PDB file of C-alpha atoms in Angstrom:
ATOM      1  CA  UNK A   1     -12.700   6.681 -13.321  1.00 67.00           C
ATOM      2  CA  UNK A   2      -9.849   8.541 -12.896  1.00 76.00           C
ATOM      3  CA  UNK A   3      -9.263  10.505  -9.184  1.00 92.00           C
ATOM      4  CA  UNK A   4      -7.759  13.880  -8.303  1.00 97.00           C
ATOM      5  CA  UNK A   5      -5.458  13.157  -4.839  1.00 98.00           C
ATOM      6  CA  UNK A   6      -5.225  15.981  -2.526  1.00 98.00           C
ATOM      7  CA  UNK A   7      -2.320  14.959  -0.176  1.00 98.00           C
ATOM      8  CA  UNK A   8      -2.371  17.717   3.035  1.00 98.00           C
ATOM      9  CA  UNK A   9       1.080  17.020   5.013  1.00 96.00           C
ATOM     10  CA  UNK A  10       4.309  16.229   3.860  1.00 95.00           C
ATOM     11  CA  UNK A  11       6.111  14.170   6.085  1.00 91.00           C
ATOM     12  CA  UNK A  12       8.084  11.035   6.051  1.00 91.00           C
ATOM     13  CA  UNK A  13       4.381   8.995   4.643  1.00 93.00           C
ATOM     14  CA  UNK A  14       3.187  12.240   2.758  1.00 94.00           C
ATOM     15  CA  UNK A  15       6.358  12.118   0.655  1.00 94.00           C
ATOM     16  CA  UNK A  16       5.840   8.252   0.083  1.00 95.00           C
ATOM     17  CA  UNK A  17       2.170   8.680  -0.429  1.00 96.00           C
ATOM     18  CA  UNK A  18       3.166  11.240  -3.154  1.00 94.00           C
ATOM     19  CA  UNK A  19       5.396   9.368  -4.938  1.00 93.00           C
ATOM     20  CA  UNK A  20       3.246   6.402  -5.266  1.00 94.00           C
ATOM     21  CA  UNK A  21       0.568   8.124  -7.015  1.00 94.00           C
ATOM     22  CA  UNK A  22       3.138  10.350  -9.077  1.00 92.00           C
ATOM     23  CA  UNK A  23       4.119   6.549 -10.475  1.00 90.00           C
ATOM     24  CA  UNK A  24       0.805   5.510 -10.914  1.00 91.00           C
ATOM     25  CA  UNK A  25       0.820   9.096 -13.197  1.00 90.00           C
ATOM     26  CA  UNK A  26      -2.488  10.288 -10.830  1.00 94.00           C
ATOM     27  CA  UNK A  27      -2.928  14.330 -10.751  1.00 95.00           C
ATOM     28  CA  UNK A  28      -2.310  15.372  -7.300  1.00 96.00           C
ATOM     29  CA  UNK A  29      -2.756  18.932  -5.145  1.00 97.00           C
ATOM     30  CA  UNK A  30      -0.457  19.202  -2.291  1.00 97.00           C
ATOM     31  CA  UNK A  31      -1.060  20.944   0.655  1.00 97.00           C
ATOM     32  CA  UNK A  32       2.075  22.092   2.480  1.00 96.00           C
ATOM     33  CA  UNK A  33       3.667  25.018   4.797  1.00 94.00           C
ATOM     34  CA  UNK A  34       6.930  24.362   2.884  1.00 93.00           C
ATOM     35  CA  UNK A  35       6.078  24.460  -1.135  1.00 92.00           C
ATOM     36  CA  UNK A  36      10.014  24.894  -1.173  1.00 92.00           C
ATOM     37  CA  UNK A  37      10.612  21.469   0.455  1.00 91.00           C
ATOM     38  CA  UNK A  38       8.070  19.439  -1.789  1.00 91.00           C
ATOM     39  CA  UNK A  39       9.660  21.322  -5.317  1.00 88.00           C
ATOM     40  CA  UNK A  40      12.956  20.482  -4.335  1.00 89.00           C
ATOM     41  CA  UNK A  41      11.351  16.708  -3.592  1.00 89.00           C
ATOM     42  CA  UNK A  42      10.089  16.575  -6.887  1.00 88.00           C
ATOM     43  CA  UNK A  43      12.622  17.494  -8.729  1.00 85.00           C
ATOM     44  CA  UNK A  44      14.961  14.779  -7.616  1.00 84.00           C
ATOM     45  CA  UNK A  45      12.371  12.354  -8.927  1.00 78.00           C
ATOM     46  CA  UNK A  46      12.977  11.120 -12.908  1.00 61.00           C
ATOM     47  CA  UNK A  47       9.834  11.020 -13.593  1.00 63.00           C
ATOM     48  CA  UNK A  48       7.546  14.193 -12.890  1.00 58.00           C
ATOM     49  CA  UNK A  49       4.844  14.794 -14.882  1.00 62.00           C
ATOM     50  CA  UNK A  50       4.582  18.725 -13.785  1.00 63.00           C
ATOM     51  CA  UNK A  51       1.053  19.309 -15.519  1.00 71.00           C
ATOM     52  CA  UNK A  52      -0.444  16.848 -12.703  1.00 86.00           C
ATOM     53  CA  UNK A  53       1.085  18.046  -9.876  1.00 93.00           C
ATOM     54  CA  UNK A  54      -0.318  21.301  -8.205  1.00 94.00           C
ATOM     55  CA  UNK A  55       1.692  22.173  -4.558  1.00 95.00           C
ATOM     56  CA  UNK A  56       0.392  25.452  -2.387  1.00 96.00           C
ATOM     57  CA  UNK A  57      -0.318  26.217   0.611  1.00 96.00           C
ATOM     58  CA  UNK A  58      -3.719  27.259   0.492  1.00 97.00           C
ATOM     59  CA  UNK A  59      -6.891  24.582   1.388  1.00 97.00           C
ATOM     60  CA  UNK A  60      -8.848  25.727  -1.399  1.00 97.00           C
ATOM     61  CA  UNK A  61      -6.916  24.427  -4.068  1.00 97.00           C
ATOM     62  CA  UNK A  62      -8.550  20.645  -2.528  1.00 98.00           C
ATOM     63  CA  UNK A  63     -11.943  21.788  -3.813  1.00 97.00           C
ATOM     64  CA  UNK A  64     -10.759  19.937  -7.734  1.00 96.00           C
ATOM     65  CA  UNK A  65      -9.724  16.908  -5.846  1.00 98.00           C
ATOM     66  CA  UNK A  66     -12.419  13.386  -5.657  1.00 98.00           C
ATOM     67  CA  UNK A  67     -10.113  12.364  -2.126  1.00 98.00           C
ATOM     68  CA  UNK A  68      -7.998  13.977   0.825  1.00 98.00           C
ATOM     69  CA  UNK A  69      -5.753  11.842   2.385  1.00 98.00           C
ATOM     70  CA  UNK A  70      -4.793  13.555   5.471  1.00 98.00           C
ATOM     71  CA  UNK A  71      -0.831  13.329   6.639  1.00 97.00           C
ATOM     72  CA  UNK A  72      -0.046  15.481   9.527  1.00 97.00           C
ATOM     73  CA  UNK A  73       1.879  14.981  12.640  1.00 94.00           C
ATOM     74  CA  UNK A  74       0.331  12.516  14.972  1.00 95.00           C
ATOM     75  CA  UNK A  75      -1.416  14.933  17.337  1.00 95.00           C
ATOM     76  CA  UNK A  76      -5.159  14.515  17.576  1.00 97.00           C
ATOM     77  CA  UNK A  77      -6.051  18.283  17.830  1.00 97.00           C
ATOM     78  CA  UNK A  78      -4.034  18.780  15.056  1.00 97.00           C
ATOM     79  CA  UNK A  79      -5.383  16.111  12.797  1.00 98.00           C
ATOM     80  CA  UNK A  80      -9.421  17.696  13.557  1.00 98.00           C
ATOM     81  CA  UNK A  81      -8.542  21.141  13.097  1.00 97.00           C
ATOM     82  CA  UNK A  82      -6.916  20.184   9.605  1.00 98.00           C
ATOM     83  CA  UNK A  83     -10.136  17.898   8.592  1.00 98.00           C
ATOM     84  CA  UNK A  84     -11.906  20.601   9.960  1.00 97.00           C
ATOM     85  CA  UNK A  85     -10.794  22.877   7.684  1.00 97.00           C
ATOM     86  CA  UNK A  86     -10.390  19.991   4.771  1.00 98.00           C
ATOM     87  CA  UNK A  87     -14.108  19.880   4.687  1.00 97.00           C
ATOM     88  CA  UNK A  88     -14.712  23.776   4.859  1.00 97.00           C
ATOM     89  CA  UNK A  89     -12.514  23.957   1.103  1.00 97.00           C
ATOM     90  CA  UNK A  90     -13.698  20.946  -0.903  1.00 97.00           C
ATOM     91  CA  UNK A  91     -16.881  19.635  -3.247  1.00 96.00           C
ATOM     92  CA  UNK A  92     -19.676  18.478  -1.058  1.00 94.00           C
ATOM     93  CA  UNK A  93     -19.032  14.605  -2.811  1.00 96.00           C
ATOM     94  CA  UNK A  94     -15.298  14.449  -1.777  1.00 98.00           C
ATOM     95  CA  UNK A  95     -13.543  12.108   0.834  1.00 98.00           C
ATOM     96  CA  UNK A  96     -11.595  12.450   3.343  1.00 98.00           C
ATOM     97  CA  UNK A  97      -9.262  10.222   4.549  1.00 98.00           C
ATOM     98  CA  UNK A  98      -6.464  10.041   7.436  1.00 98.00           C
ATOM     99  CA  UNK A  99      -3.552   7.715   7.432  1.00 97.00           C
ATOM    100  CA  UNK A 100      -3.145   7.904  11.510  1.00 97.00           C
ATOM    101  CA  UNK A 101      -1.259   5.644  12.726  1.00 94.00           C
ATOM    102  CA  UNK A 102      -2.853   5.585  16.526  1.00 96.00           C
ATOM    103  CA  UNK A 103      -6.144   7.746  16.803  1.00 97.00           C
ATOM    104  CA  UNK A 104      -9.767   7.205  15.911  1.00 97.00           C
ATOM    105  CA  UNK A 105     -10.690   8.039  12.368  1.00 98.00           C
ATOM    106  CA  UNK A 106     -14.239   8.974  14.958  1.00 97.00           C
ATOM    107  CA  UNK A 107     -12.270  11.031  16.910  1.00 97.00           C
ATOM    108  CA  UNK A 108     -10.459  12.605  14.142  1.00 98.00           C
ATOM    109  CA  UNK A 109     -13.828  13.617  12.339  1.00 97.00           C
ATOM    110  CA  UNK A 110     -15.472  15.033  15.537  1.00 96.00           C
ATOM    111  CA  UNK A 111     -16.186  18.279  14.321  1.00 96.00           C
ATOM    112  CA  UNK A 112     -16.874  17.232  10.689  1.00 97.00           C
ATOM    113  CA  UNK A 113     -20.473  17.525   9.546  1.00 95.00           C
ATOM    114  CA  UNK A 114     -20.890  15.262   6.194  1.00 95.00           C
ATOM    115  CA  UNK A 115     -19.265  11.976   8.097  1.00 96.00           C
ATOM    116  CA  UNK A 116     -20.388  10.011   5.228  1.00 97.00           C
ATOM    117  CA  UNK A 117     -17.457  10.594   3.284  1.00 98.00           C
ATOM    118  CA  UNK A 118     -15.242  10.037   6.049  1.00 98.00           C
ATOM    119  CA  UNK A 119     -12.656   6.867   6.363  1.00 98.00           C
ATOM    120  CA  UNK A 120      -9.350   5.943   7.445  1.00 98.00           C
ATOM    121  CA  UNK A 121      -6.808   5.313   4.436  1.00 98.00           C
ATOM    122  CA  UNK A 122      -3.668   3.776   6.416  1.00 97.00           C
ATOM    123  CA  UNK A 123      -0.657   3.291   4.321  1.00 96.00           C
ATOM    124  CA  UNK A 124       2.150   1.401   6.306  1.00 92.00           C
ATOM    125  CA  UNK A 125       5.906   2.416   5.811  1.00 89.00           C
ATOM    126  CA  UNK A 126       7.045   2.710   3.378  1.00 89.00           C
ATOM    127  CA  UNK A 127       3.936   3.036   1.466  1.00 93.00           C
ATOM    128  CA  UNK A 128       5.786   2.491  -1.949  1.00 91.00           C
ATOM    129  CA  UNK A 129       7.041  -0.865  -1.014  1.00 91.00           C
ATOM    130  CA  UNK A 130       3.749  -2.538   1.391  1.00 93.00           C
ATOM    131  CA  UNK A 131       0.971  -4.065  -0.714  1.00 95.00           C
ATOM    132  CA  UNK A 132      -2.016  -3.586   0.936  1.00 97.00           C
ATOM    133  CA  UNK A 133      -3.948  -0.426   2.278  1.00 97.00           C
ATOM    134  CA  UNK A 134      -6.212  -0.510   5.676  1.00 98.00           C
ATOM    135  CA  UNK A 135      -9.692   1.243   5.379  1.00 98.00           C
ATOM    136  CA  UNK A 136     -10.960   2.037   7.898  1.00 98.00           C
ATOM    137  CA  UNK A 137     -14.652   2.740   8.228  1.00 98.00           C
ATOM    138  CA  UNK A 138     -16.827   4.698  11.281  1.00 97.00           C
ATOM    139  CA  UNK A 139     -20.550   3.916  11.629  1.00 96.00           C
ATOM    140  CA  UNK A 140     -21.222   6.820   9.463  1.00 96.00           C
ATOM    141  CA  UNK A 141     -18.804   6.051   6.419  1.00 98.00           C
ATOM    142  CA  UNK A 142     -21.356   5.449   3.127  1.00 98.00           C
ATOM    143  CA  UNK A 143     -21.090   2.128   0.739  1.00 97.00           C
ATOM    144  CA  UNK A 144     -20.265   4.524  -1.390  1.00 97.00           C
ATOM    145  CA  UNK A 145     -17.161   5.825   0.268  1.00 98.00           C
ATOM    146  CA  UNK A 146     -15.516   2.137   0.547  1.00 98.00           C
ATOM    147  CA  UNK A 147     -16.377   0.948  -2.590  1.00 97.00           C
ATOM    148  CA  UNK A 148     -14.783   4.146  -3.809  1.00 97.00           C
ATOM    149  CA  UNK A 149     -11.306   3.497  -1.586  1.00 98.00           C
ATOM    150  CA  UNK A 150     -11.473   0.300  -2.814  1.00 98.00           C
ATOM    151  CA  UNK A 151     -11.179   0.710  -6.503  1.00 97.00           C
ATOM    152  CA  UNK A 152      -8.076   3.277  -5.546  1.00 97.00           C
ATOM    153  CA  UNK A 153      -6.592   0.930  -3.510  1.00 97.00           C
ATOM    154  CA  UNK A 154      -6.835  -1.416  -6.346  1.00 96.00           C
ATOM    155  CA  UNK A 155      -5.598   0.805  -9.102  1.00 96.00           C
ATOM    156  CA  UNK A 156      -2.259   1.271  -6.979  1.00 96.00           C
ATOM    157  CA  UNK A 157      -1.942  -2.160  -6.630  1.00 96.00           C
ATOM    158  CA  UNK A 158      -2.433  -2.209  -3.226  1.00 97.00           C
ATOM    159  CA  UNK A 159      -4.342  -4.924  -1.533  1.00 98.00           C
ATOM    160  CA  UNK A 160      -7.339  -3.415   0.743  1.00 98.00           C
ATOM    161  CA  UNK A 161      -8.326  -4.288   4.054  1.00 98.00           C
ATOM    162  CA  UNK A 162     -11.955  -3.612   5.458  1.00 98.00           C
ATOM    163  CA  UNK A 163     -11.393  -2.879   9.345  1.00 98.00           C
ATOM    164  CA  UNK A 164     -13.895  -1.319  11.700  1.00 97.00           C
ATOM    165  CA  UNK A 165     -12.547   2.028  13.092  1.00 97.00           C
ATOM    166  CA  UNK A 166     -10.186   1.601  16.032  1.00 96.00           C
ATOM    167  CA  UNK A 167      -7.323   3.287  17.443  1.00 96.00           C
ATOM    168  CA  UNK A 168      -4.274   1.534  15.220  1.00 96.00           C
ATOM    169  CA  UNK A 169      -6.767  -0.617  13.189  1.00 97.00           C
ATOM    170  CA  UNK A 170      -5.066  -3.674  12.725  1.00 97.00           C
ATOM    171  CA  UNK A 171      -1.468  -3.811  11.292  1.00 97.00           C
ATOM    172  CA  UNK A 172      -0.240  -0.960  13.753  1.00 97.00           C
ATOM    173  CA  UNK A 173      -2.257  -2.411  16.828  1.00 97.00           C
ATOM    174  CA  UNK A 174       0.014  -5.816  16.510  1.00 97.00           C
ATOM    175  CA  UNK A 175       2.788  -4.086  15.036  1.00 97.00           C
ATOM    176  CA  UNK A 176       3.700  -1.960  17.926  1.00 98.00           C
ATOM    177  CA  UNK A 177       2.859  -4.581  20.586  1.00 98.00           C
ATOM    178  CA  UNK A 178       5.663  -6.472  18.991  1.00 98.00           C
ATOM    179  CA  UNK A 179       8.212  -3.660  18.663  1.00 98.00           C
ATOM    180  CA  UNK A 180       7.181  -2.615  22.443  1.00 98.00           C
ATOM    181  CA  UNK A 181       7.692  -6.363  23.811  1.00 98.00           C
ATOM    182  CA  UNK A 182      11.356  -6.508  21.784  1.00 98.00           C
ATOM    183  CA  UNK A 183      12.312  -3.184  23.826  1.00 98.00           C
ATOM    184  CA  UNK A 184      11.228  -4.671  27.085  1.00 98.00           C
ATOM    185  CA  UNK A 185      13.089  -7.354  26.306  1.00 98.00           C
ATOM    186  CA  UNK A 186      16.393  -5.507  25.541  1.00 98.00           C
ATOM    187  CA  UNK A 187      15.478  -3.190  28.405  1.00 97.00           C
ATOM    188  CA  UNK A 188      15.516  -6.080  30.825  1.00 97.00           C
ATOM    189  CA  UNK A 189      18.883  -7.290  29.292  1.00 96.00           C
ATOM    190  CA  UNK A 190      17.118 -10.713  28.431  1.00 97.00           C
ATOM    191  CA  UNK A 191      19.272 -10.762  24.910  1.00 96.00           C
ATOM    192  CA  UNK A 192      21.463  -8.866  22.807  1.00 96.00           C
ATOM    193  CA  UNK A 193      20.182  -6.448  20.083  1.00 96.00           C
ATOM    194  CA  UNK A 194      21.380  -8.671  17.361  1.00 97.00           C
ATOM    195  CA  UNK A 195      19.683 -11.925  19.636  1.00 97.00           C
ATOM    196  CA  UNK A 196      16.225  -9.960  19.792  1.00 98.00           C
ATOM    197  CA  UNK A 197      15.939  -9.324  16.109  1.00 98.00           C
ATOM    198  CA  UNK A 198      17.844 -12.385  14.626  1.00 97.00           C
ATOM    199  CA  UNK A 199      14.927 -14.611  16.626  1.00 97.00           C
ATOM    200  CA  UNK A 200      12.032 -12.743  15.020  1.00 97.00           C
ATOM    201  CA  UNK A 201      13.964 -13.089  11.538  1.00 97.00           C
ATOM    202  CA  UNK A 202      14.590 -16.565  11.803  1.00 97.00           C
ATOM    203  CA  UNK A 203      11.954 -17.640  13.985  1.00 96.00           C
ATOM    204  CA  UNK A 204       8.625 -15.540  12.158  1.00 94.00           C
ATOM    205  CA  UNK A 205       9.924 -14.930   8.787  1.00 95.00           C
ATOM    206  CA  UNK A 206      10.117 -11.215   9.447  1.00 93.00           C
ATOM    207  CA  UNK A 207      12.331  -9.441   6.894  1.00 93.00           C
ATOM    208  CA  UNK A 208      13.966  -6.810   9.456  1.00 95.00           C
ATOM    209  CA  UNK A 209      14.071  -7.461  12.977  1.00 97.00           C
ATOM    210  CA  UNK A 210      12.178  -5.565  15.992  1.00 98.00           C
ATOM    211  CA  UNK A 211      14.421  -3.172  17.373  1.00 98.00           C
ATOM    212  CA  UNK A 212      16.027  -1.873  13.618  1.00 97.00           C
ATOM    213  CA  UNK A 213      12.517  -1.495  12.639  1.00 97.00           C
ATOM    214  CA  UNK A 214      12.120   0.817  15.574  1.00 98.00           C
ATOM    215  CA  UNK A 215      15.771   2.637  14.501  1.00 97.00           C
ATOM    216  CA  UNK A 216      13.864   3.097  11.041  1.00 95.00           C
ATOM    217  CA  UNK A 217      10.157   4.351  11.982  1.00 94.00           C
ATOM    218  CA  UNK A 218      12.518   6.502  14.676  1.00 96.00           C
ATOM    219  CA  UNK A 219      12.109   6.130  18.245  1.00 98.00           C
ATOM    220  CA  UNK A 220      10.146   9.462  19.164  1.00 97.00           C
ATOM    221  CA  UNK A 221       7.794   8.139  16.547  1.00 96.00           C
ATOM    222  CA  UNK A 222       7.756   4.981  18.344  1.00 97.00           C
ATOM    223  CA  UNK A 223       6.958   6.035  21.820  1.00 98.00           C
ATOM    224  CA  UNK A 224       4.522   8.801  20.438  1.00 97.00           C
ATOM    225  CA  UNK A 225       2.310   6.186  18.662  1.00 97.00           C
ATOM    226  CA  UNK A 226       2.478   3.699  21.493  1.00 98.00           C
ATOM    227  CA  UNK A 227       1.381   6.137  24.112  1.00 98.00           C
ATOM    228  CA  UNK A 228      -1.708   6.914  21.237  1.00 97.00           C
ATOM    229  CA  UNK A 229      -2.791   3.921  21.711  1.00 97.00           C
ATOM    230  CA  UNK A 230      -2.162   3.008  25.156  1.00 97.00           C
ATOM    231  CA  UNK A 231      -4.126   6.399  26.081  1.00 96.00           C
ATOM    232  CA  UNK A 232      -6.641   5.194  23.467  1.00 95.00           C
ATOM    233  CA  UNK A 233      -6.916   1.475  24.134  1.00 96.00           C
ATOM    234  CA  UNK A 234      -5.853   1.685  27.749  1.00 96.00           C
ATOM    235  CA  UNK A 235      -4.567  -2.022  27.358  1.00 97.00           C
ATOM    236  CA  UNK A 236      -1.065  -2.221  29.222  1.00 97.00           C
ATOM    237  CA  UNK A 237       0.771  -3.354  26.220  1.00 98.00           C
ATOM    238  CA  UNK A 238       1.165  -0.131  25.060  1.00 98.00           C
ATOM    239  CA  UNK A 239       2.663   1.095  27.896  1.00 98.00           C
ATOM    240  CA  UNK A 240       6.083   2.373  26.168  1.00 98.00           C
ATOM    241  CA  UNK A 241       9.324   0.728  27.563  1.00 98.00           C
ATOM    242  CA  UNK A 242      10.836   3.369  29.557  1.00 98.00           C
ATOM    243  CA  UNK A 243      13.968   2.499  27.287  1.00 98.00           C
ATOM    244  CA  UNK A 244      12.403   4.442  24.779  1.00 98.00           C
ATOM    245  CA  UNK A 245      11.999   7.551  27.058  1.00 98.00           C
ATOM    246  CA  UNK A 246      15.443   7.155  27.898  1.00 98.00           C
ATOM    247  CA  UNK A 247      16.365   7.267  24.043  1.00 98.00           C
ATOM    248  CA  UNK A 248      14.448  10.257  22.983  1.00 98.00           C
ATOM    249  CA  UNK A 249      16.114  11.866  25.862  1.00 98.00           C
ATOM    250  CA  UNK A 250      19.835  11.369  24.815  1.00 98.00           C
ATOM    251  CA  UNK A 251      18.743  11.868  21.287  1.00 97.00           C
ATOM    252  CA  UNK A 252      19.192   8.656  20.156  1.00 97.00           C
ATOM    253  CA  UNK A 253      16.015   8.602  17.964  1.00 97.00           C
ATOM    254  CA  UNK A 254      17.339   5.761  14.789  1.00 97.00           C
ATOM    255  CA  UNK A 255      18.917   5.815  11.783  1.00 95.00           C
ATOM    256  CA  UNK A 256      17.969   9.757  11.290  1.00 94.00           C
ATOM    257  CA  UNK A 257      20.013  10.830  13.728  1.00 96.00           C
ATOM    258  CA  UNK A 258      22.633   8.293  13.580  1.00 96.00           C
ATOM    259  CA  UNK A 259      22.285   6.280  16.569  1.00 97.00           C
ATOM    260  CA  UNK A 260      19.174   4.071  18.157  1.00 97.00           C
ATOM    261  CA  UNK A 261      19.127   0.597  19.514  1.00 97.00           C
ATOM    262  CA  UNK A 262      22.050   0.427  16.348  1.00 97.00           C
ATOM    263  CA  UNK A 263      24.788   3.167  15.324  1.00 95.00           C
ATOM    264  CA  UNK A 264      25.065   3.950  12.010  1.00 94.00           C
ATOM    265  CA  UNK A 265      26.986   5.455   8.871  1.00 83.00           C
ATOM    266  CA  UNK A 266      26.535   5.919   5.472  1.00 63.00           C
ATOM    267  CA  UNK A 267      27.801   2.792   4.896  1.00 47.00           C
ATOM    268  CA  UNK A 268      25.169   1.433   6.989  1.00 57.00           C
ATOM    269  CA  UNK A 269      25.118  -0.327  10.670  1.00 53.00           C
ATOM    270  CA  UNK A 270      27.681  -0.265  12.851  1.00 47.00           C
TER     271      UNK A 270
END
């Protein structure tokens, strides 16, 4: 069995979501307000096979595609008024996933009607590089459905994980604690920056440290999926170090801008 992808967003994970399954030579629709943006995208890549790949703008170009994985910014009315209108322009027997990183897949799929075919597909960043895939399923997602996201997962040799629906399923909801404790830290001038990370390095074999992991995901994209999940868990770790306020702010928002917890060049940190 060989899927059609429909990929709606194109962001920093739609753009890595895309280019795995270009490699993995899948056909693929893309859903996008900028067509412009994804052509120039692909044709930086060496290996395009243009026959597979179908970019527009319009939702009903999903309706050839077996699964939807959903990539839009991380606002929740945004995310159901796109599934809302996924489901309105697709075969009755396609998915639908979302790769949230801090809502409800439930929550997400509130005003869908055939919640069967309904999941969470969470690819962490960078999805090219992690090797495993969380699924997330609601109380209405089919056998069918995961055994389908499964097989996927498998075929782009990702490893997947079965988690019950939950705002930041698993990696994100232990991730961010983390990265939200290493802030506090920093904020409370308990350690240096270089202290903070070389101690989770060292200490728990991690291969970047806290706070450059937050320069990379971005701090707005930091504090936006912490306060997700503190509004949707309501447990006080989430509560985002004001720090992070503070940095979004100034502007300081990581390595895309130039400056976060770290400065940087093209050369790299300085």
């Amino acid at each position: 069995m060989v899927y059609t992808i429909g990929v709606v967003g194109f962001g920093t994970l739609g753009k890595q979501i895309t280019e795995l399954f270009i490699k993995k030579k899948f056909k693929l629709v893309i859903i996008t307000r900028n067509p412009q943006k994804v052509n120039n995208f692909l044709n930086r890549l060496t290996r395009k096979p243009k026959d597979k790949i179908k970019v527009s703008t319009y939702f009903r170009e999903l309706h050839s595609c077996d699964i939807i994985i959903e990539c839009v910014e991380e606002r929740l009315k945004t995310k159901q008024r796109i599934f809302k209108k996924i489901e309105k322009n697709i075969r009755k027997q396609a998915i639908i996933c979302s790769n949230t990183s801090s809502f409800s897949i439930e929550k997400i799929a509130k005003f869908c009607k055939n919640k069967g075919n309904i999941a969470g597909l969470h690819f962490s960043n960078p999805a090219t590089k992690m090797s495993f895939i969380e699924i997330a399923y609601i109380k209405n997602t089919s056998k069918g459905t995961l055994k389908k996201l499964i097989f996927l997962s498998k075929k782009i040799d990702k490893q997947p994980i079965i988690v019950k629906d939950s705002p930041g399923f698993i990696f994100n909801k232990i991730m961010f604690a983390m990265l939200n404790q290493a802030a506090k830290v920093y904020e409370r001038k308990l350690a240096k920056r270089e202290e903070i990370d070389v101690v989770m390095m060292r200490g728990a074999n991690h291969p970047a440290g806290p706070l450059r992991i937050i320069d990379y995901v971005g701090v707005d994209v930091t504090l936006n999926i912490l306060q997700n999940l503190y509004k949707g868990l309501h447990d006080p770790v989430y509560r985002p170090a004001k720090i992070l306020s503070e940095m979004k702010k100034a502007g300081k928002l990581g390595k895309k801008t130039g400056e976060g917890f770290y400065k940087y060049t093209d050369g790299g940190i300085i």
